[in-house]
Coordinates of C-alpha atoms in Angstrom, one line a residue:
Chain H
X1 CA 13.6 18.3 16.7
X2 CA 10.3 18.2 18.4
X3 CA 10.5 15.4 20.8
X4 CA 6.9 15.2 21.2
X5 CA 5.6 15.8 17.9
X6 CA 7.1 12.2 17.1
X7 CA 5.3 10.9 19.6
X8 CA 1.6 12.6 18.9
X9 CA 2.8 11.2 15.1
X10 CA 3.4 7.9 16.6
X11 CA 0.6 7.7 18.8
X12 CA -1.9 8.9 16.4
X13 CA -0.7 5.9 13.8
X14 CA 0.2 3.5 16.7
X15 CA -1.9 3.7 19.5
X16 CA -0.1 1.3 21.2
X17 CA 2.8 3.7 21.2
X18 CA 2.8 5.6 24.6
X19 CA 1.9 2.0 26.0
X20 CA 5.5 0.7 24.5
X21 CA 7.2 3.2 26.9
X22 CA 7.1 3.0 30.6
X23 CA 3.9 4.8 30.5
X24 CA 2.9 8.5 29.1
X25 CA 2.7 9.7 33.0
X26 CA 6.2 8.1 34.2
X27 CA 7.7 9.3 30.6
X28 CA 6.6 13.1 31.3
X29 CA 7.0 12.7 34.9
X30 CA 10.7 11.9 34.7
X31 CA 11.4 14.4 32.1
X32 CA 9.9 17.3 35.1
X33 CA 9.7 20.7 34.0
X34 CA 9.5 21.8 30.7
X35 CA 12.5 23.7 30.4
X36 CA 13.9 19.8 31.7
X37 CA 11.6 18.2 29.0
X38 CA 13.4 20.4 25.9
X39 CA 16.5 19.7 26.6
X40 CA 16.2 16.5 27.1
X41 CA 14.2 15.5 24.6
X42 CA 16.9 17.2 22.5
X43 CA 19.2 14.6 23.2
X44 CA 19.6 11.6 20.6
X45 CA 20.7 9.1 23.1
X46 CA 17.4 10.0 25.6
X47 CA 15.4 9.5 22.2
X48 CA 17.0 6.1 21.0
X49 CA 16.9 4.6 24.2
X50 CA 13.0 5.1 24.3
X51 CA 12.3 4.2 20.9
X52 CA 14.3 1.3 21.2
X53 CA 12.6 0.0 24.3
X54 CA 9.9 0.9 22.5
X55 CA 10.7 -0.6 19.0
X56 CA 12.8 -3.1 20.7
X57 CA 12.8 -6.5 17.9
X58 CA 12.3 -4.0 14.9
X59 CA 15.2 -1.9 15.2
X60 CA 17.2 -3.2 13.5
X61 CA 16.5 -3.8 9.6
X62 CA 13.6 -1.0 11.1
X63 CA 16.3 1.9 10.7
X64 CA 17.5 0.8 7.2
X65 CA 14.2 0.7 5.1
X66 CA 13.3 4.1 7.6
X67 CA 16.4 5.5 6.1
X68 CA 15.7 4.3 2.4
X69 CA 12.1 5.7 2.7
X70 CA 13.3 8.9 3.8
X71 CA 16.0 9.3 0.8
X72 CA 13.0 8.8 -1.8
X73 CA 10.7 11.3 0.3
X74 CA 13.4 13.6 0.4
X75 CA 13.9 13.2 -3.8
X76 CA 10.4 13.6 -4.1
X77 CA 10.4 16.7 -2.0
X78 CA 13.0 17.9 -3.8
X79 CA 11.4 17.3 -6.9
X80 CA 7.8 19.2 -6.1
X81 CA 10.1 22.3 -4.8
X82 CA 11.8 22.7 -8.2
X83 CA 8.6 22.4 -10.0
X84 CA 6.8 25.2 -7.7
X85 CA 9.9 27.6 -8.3
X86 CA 9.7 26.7 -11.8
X87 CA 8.3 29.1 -14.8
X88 CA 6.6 26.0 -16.4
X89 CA 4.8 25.8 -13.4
X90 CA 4.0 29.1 -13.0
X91 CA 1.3 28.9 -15.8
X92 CA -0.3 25.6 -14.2
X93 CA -4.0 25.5 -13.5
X94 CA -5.3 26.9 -10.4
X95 CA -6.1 23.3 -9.7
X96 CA -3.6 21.8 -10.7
X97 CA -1.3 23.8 -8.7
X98 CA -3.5 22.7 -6.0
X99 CA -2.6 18.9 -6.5
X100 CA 0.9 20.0 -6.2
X101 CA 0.9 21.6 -3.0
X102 CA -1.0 18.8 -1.4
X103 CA 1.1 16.5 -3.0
X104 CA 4.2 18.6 -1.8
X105 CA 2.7 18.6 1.4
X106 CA 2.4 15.1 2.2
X107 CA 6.0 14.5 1.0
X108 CA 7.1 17.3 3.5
X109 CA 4.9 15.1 6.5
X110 CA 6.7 12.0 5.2
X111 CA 10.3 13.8 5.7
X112 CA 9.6 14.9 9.0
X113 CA 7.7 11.7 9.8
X114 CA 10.6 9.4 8.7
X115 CA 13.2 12.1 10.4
X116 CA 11.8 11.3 13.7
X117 CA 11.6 7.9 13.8
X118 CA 14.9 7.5 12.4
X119 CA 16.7 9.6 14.9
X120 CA 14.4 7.9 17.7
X121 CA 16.0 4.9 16.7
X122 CA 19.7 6.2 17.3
X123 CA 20.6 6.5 14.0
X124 CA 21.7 9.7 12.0
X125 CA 19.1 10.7 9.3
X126 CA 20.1 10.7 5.5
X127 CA 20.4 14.4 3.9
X128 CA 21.1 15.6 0.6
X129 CA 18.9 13.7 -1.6
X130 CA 18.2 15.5 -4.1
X131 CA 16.6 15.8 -8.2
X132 CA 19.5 16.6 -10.6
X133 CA 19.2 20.3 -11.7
X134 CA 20.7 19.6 -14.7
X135 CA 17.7 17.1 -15.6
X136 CA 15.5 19.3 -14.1
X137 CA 16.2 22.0 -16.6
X138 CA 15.2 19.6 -19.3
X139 CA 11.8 19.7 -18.5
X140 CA 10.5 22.6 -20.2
X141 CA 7.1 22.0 -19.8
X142 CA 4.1 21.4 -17.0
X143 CA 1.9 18.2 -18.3
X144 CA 1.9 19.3 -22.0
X145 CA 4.6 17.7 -24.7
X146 CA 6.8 14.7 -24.3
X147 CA 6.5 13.1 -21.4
X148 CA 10.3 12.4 -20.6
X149 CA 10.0 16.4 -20.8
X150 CA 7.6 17.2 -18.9
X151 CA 7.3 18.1 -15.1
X152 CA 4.0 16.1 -15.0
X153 CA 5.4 13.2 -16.7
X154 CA 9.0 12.5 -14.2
X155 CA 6.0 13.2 -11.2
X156 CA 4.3 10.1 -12.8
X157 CA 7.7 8.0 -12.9
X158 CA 8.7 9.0 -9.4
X159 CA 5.3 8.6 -7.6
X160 CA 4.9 5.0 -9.2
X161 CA 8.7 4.0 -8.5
X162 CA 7.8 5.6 -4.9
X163 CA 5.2 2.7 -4.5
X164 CA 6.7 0.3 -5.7
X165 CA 9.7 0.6 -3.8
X166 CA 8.0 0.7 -0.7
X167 CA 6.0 -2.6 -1.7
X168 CA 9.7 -4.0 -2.2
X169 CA 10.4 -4.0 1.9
X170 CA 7.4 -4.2 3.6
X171 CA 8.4 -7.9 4.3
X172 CA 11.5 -6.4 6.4
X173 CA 8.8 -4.8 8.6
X174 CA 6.9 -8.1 9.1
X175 CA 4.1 -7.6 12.0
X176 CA 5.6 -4.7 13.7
X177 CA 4.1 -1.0 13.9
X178 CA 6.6 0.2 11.6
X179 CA 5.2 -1.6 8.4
X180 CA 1.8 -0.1 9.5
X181 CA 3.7 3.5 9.6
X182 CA 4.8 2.3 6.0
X183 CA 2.1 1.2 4.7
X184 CA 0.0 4.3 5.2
X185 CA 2.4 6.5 3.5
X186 CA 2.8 3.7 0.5
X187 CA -1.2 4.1 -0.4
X188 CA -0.8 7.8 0.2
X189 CA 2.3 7.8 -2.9
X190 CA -0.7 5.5 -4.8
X191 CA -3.2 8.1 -4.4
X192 CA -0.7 10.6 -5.8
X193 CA 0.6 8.9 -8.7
X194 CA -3.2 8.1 -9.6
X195 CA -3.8 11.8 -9.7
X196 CA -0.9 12.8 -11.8
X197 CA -1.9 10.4 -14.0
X198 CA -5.3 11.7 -13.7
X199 CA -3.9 15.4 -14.4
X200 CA -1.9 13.6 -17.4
X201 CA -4.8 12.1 -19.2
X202 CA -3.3 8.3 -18.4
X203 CA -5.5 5.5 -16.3
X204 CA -5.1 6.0 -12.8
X205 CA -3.4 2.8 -12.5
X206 CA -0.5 1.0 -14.3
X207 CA -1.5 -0.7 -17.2
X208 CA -0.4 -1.7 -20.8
X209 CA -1.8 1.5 -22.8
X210 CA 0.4 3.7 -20.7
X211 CA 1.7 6.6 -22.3
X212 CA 5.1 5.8 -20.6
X213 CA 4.5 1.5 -19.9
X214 CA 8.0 1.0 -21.4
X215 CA 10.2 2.9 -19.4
X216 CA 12.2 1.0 -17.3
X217 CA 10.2 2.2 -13.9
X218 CA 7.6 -0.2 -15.3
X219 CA 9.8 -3.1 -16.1
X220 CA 12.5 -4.8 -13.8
X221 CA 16.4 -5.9 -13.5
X222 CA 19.0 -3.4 -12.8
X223 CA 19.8 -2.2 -16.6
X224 CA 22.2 0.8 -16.7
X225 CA 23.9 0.2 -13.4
X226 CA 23.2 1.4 -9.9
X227 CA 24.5 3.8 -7.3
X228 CA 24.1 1.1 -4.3
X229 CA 26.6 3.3 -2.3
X230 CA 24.7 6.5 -2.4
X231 CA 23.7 8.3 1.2
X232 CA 25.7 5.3 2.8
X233 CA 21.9 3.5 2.4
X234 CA 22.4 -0.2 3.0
X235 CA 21.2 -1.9 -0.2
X236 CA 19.8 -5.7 0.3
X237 CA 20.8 -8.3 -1.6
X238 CA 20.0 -8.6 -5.5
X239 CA 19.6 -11.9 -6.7
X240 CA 16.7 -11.9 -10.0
X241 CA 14.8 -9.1 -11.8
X242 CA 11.2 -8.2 -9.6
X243 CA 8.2 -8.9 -11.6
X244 CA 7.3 -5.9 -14.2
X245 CA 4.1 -4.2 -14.2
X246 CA 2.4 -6.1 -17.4
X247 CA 2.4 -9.6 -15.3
X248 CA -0.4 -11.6 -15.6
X249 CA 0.9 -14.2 -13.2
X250 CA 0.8 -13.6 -9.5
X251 CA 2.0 -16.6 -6.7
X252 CA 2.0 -19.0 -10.2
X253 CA -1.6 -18.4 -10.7
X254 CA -2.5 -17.3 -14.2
X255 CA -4.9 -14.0 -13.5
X256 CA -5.8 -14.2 -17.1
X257 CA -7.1 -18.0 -17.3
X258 CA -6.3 -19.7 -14.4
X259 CA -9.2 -17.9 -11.8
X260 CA -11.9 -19.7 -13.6
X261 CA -13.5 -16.6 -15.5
X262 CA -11.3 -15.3 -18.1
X263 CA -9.5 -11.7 -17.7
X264 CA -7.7 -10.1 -21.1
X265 CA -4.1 -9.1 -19.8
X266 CA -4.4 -5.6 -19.3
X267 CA -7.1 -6.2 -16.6
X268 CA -5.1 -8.7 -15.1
X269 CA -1.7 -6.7 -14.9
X270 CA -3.6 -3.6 -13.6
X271 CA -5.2 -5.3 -10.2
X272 CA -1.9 -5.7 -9.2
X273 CA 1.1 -3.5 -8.6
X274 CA 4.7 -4.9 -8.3
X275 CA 7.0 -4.2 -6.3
X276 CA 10.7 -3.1 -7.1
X277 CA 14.1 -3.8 -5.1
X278 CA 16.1 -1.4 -3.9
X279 CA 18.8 -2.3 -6.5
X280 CA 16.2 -1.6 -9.3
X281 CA 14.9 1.5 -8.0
X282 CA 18.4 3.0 -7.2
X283 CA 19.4 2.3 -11.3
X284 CA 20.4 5.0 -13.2
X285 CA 17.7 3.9 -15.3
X286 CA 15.3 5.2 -12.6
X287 CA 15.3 7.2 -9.6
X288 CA 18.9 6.6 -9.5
X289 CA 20.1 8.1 -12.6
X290 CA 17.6 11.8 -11.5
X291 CA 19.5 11.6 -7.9
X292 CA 22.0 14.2 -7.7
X293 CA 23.7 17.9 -7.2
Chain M
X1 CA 8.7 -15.5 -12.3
X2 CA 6.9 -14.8 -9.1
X3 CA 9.4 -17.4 -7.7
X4 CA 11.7 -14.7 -7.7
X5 CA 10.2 -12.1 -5.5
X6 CA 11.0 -11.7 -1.9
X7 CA 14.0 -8.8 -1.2
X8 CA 15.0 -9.1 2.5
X9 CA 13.2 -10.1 5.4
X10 CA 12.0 -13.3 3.5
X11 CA 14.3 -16.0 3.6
X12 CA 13.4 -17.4 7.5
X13 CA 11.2 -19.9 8.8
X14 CA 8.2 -18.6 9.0
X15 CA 8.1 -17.8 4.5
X16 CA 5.3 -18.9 2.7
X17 CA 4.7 -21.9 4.1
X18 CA 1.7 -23.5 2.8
X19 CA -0.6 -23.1 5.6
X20 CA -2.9 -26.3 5.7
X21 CA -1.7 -28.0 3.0
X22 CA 2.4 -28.7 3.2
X23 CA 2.7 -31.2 0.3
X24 CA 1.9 -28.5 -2.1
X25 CA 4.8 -26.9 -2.3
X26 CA 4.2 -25.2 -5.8
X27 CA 1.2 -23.6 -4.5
X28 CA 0.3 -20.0 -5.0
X29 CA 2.6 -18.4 -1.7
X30 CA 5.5 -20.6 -2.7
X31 CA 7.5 -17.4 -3.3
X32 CA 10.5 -18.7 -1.4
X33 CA 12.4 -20.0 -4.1
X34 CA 16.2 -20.8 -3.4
X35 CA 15.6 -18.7 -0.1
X36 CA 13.5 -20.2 1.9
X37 CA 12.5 -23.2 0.0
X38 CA 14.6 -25.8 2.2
X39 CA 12.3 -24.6 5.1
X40 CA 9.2 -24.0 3.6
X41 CA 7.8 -27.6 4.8
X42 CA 8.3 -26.4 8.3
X43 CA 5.5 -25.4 10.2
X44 CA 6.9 -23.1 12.3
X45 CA 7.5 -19.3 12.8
X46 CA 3.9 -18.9 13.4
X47 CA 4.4 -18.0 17.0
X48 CA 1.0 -16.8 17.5
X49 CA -0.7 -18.7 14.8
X50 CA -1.0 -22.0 16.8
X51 CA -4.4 -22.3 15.5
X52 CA -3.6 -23.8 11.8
X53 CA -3.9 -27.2 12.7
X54 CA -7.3 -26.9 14.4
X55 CA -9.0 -24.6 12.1
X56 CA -10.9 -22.2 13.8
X57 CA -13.7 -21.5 10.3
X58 CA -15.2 -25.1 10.0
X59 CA -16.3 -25.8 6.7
X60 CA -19.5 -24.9 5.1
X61 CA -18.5 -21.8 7.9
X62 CA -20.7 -22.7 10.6
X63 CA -22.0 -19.6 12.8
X64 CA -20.2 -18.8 16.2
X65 CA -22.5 -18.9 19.2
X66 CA -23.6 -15.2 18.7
X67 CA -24.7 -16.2 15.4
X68 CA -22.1 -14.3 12.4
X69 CA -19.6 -16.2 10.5
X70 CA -16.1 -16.7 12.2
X71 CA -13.7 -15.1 9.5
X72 CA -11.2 -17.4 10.9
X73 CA -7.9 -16.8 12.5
X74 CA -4.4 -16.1 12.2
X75 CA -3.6 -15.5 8.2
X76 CA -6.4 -17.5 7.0
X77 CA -8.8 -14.8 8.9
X78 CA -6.8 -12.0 6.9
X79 CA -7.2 -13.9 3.6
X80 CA -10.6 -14.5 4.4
X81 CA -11.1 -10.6 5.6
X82 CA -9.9 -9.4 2.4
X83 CA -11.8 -11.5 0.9
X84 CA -14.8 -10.5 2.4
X85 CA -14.3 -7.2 0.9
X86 CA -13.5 -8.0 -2.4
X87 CA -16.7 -10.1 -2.5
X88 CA -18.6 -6.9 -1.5
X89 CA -16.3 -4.4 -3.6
X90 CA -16.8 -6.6 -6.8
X91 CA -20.3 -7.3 -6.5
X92 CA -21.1 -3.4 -6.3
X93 CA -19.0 -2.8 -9.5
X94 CA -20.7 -5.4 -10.8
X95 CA -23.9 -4.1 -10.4
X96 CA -22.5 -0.7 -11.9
X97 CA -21.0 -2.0 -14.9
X98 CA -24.5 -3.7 -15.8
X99 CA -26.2 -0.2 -15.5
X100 CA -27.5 1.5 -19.0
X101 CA -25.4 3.9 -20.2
X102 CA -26.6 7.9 -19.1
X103 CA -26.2 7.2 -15.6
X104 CA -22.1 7.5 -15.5
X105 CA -20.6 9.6 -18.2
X106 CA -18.8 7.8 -21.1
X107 CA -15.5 8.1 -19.9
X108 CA -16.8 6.6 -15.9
X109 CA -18.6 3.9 -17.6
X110 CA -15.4 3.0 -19.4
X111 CA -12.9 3.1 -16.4
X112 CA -15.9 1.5 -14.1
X113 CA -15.6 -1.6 -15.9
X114 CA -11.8 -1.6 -15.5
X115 CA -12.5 -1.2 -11.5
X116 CA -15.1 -3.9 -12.0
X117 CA -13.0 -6.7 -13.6
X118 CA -9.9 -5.7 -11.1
X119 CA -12.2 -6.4 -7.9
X120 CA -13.4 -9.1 -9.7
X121 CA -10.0 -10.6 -10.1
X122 CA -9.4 -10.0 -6.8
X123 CA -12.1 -11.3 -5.4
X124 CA -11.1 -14.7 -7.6
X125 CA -7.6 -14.7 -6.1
X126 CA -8.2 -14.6 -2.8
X127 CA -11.0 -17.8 -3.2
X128 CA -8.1 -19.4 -5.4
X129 CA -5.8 -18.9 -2.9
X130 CA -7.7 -20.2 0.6
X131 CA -9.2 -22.7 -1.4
X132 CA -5.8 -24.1 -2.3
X133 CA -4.0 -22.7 1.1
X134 CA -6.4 -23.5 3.6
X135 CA -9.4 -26.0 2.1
X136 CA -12.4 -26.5 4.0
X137 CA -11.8 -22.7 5.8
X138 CA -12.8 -20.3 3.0
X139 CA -15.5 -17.7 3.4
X140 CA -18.8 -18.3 1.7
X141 CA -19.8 -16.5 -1.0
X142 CA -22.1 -13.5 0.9
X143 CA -24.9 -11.7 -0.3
X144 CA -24.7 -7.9 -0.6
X145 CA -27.2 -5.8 -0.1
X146 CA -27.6 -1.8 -0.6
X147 CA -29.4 0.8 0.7
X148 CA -32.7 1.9 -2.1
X149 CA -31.3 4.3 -5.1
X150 CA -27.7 3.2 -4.6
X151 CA -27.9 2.2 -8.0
X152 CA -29.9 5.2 -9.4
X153 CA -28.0 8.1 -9.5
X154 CA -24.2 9.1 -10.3
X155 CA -24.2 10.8 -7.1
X156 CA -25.3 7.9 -4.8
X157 CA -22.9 5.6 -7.4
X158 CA -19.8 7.9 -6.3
X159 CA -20.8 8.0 -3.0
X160 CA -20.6 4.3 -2.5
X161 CA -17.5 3.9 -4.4
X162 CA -15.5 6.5 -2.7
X163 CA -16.5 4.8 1.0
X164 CA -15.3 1.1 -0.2
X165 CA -12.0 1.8 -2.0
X166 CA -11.4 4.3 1.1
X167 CA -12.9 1.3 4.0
X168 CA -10.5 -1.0 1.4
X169 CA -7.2 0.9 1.8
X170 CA -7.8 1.4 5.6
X171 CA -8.8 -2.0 5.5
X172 CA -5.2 -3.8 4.2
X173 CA -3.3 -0.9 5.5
X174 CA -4.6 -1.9 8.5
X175 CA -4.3 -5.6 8.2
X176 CA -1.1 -5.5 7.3
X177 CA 0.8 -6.0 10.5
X178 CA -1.4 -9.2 11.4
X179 CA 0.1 -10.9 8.3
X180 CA 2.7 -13.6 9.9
X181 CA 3.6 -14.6 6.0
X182 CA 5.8 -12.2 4.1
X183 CA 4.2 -13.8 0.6
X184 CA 0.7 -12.6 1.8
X185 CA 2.3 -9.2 2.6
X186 CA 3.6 -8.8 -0.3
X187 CA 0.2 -9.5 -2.4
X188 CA -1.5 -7.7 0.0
X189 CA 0.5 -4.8 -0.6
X190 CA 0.1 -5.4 -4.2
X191 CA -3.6 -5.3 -4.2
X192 CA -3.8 -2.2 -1.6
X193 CA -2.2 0.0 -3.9
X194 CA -4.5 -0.4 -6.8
X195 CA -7.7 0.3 -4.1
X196 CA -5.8 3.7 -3.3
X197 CA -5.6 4.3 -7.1
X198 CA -9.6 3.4 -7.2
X199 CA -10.3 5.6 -4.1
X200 CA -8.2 8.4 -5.6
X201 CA -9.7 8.3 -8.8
X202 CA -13.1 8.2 -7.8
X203 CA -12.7 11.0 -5.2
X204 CA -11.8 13.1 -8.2
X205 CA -15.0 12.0 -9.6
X206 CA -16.6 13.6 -6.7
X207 CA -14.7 16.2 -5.4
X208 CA -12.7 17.6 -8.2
X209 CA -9.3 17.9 -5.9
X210 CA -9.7 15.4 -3.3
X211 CA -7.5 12.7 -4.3
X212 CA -6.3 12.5 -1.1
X213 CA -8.0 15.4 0.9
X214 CA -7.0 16.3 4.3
X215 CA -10.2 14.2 5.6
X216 CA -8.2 10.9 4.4
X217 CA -5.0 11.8 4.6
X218 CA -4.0 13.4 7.5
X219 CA -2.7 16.7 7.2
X220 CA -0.2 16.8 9.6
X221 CA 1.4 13.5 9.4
X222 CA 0.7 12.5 5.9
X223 CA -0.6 9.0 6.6
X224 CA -3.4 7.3 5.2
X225 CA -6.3 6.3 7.1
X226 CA -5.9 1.9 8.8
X227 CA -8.7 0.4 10.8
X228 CA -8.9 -2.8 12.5
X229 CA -10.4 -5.6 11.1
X230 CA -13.3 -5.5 13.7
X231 CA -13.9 -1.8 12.9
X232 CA -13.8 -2.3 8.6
X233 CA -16.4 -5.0 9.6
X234 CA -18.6 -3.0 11.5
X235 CA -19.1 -0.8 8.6
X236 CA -18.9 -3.4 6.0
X237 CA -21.7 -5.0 7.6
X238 CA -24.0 -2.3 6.3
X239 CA -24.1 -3.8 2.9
X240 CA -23.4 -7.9 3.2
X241 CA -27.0 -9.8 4.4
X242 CA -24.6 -12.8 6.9
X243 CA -23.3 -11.1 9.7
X244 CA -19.4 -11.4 10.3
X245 CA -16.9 -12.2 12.5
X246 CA -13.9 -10.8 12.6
X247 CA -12.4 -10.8 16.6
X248 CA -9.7 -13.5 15.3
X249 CA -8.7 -11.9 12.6
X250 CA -4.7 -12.5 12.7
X251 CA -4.8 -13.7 16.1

């Protein structure tokens, strides 16, 4: 763990964040030598007690949707690793191999990212999330075919769940840092699901004439069951089904007729995205059901 | 329906309360539903946002004493932000989408017109929205105005897209912590995710690759660029004619 690679992240996302702790002198001041510094900052209690001083209000739901975030980061990670060691892939586009590794690369940020902050917080970081080989195998091609078969077309499924799951607990992060953390690496997952959709011949944002608009990652409800226990994540709540991504009806206001021009459906369902509860995207009808050994 | 939304985080005080306006409690934010609905006529949970009874953006948006438009303050000056730059963002795709064809390729022209009618609708919302949420405190409609040959090449087209759907996401990811209503979050969020799909696409447009290059995105953390509401309006204010105000933005 690199004690102070978390805070140059932090700081360089919050610049508030070396003002939260006693001060950046007093911080490297008390921690003295380097050789003092390592060790200390080594040590998960010396970590969580500054973040929570310096997180102090947030921690709390803070480490849960940290630890949920880092489970689909991991998955996706997973994911982009199988498809670079995979022959399918090997006969990708220089340019579309490209997209992959910057893809793959952002995930890996968001993992080390999410690992900090959770482990500044006190808490133990989730591990072992990973894409089922077994469905992995199943996808014997890059972007061409089926797209329940291909590579390309699970990248699509995962990057769109991947925002809107984070969509679906922003408003646990209300006015603190964290949700600014979050919210940066949510409209970092919409860039990339707009490009593999680019790199799939679909829209670069979710509409009706989708390719794959009726899988369930585009409706709502929990359908086939969900794994709530998995990676001991704490899972909120489920009370109704989230809005799926063909409504036309946002905060009761009919986008279609009710704005005073008139917008045909698939405009109106496309300016907005939804969001998805954890319930939903943990279903074994989406990212729950390609979680696993 | 949208009476359903709100996971966690939603059902205290502060939820959707209509802002100016309490007896409508069907209007657009009332997200709360069985949560927070027994509440929702409270005005409270706005620590910060003591302003809402003394509306800070008079109507018919009087000048401040420097002479630019007060955006306003506390979540009406976020509504009122964004809407700012939807005005802008929709007017320019406007103005594309009414070009002659031979300028954009077939296939631009065709999504253009999609990113035209979704800025379009946004821009609607968020009137719909502060006019019903906070009457008498919603933003003018501004003029635009763009540099010469904005409108004459592909190039200069591109150009101009890429920086607003980039200045957008910074914009709400930004804005986001300011928010003190989780409703608002949650549409802002909405709404910011289709800009990053715009700014992605378009990047593509002009740098085959770039979806979400290392000069947006940065490379070692992974994060996507925010800016303050004061900063997105200091480079707005290139293309809208009134000049803006946006210090009380959220405060």
């Amino acid at each position: 763990m690199d004690f102070f690679k978390i805070i140059d992240q932090l700081s360089e996302v919050d610049a508030d964040v070396l003002g939260r702790f006693n001060s950046r002198r007093a911080v490297f001041g008390s921690l003295g030598t380097a050789a003092k510094r390592s060790a200390l900052a080594a040590t998960p209690l010396f970590l969580g007690a500054l973040f929570q001083k310096a997180y102090a209000g947030t921690a709390a739901t803070g480490v849960e949707v940290l630890q949920y975030a880092l489970a689909l980061e991991l998955f996706e990670q997973d994911f982009y690793a199988k498809v670079k060691a995979s022959s399918p892939y090997a006969n990708a586009s220089a340019a579309d191999k490209a997209a992959i590794d910057q893809i793959k690369k952002h995930e890996d940020s968001h993992v080390t990212l999410l690992r900090g902050a959770i482990s500044g917080l006190g808490a133990t970081p989730v591990t072992g999330v990973t894409f089922k080989a077994a469905v992995f195998a199943g996808l014997t091609t890059f972007k061409t075919g089926a797209a329940a078969t291909s590579q390309l077309g699970i990248a699509q499924l995962l990057e769109d769940t991947g925002v809107r799951a984070y969509k679906g607990r922003a408003g646990e992060l209300l006015g603190t840092d964290l949700l600014t953390v979050a919210l940066q690496i949510h409209s970092v997952e919409a860039r990339h699901a707009a490009k593999i959709r680019d790199m799939r011949g679909q829209r670069a944002w979710v509409n009706p004439a989708d390719d794959l608009a009726a899988h369930p990652v585009y409706t709502s409800g929990v359908t086939t069951g969900s794994t709530p226990a998995a990676f001991g994540l704490v899972v909120p709540p489920y009370t109704a089904p989230s809005p799926v991504e063909n409504n036309t009806t946002q905060s009761n206001v009919d986008i279609k007729a009710g704005l005073g021009a008139t917008y045909t459906a698939s405009d109106a369902a496309a300016a907005f995205d939804e969001y998805l509860q954890v319930a939903e995207v943990l279903d074994n009808s989406r990212a729950g059901g390609l979680i696993g050994a | 329906m949208s009476d359903n939304l709100q996971p966690r985080g939603s059902d205290d005080t502060s939820f959707a309360q209509p802002l100016y306006t309490p007896i409508k409690r069907r209007s657009f934010f009332m997200y709360a539903g069985a949560t927070a609905g027994a509440s929702a006529l409270v005005l409270a949970g706005c620590s910060k946002d003591s302003n809402n009874a003394t509306p800070s953006l008079p109507a018919g948006n009087s000048v401040t004493s420097s002479g630019a438009i007060s955006l306003g303050s506390g979540d009406v000056g976020v509504l009122n932000f964004a809407y700012a730059l939807e005005q802008l963002e929709a007017d320019f795709y406007s103005k594309v989408a009414a070009l002659p064809s031979g300028i954009l390729t077939g296939s631009e022209y065709t999504y253009f017109q999609e990113v035209a009618k979704h800025e379009a609708i946004h821009r609607d919302f968020f009137k719909a929205a502060l006019t019903r949420d906070a009457s008498g405190q919603v933003l003018r409609g501004l003029n635009p105005k763009y540099p010469a040959a904005t409108f004459t090449d592909r190039t200069n087209i591109l150009a101009t897209a890429k920086a607003f759907e980039d200045l957008g996401v910074a914009a709400y990811n930004g804005a986001g912590k300011l928010i003190k209503t989780p409703a608002y979050l949650v549409i802002a969020g909405q709404i910011v995710s289709v800009e990053a799909r715009h700014a992605a696409y378009i990047r593509e447009l002009v740098t085959p690759g770039s979806f979400a290059a290392d000069d947006i995105v940065n490379a070692t953390s992974g994060l996507d660029d925010q800016k303050s509401p004061t900063d997105v309006i200091a480079i707005a204010q290139n293309f809208i004619t009134e000049k803006l105000d946006a210090s009380t933005v959220g405060k």
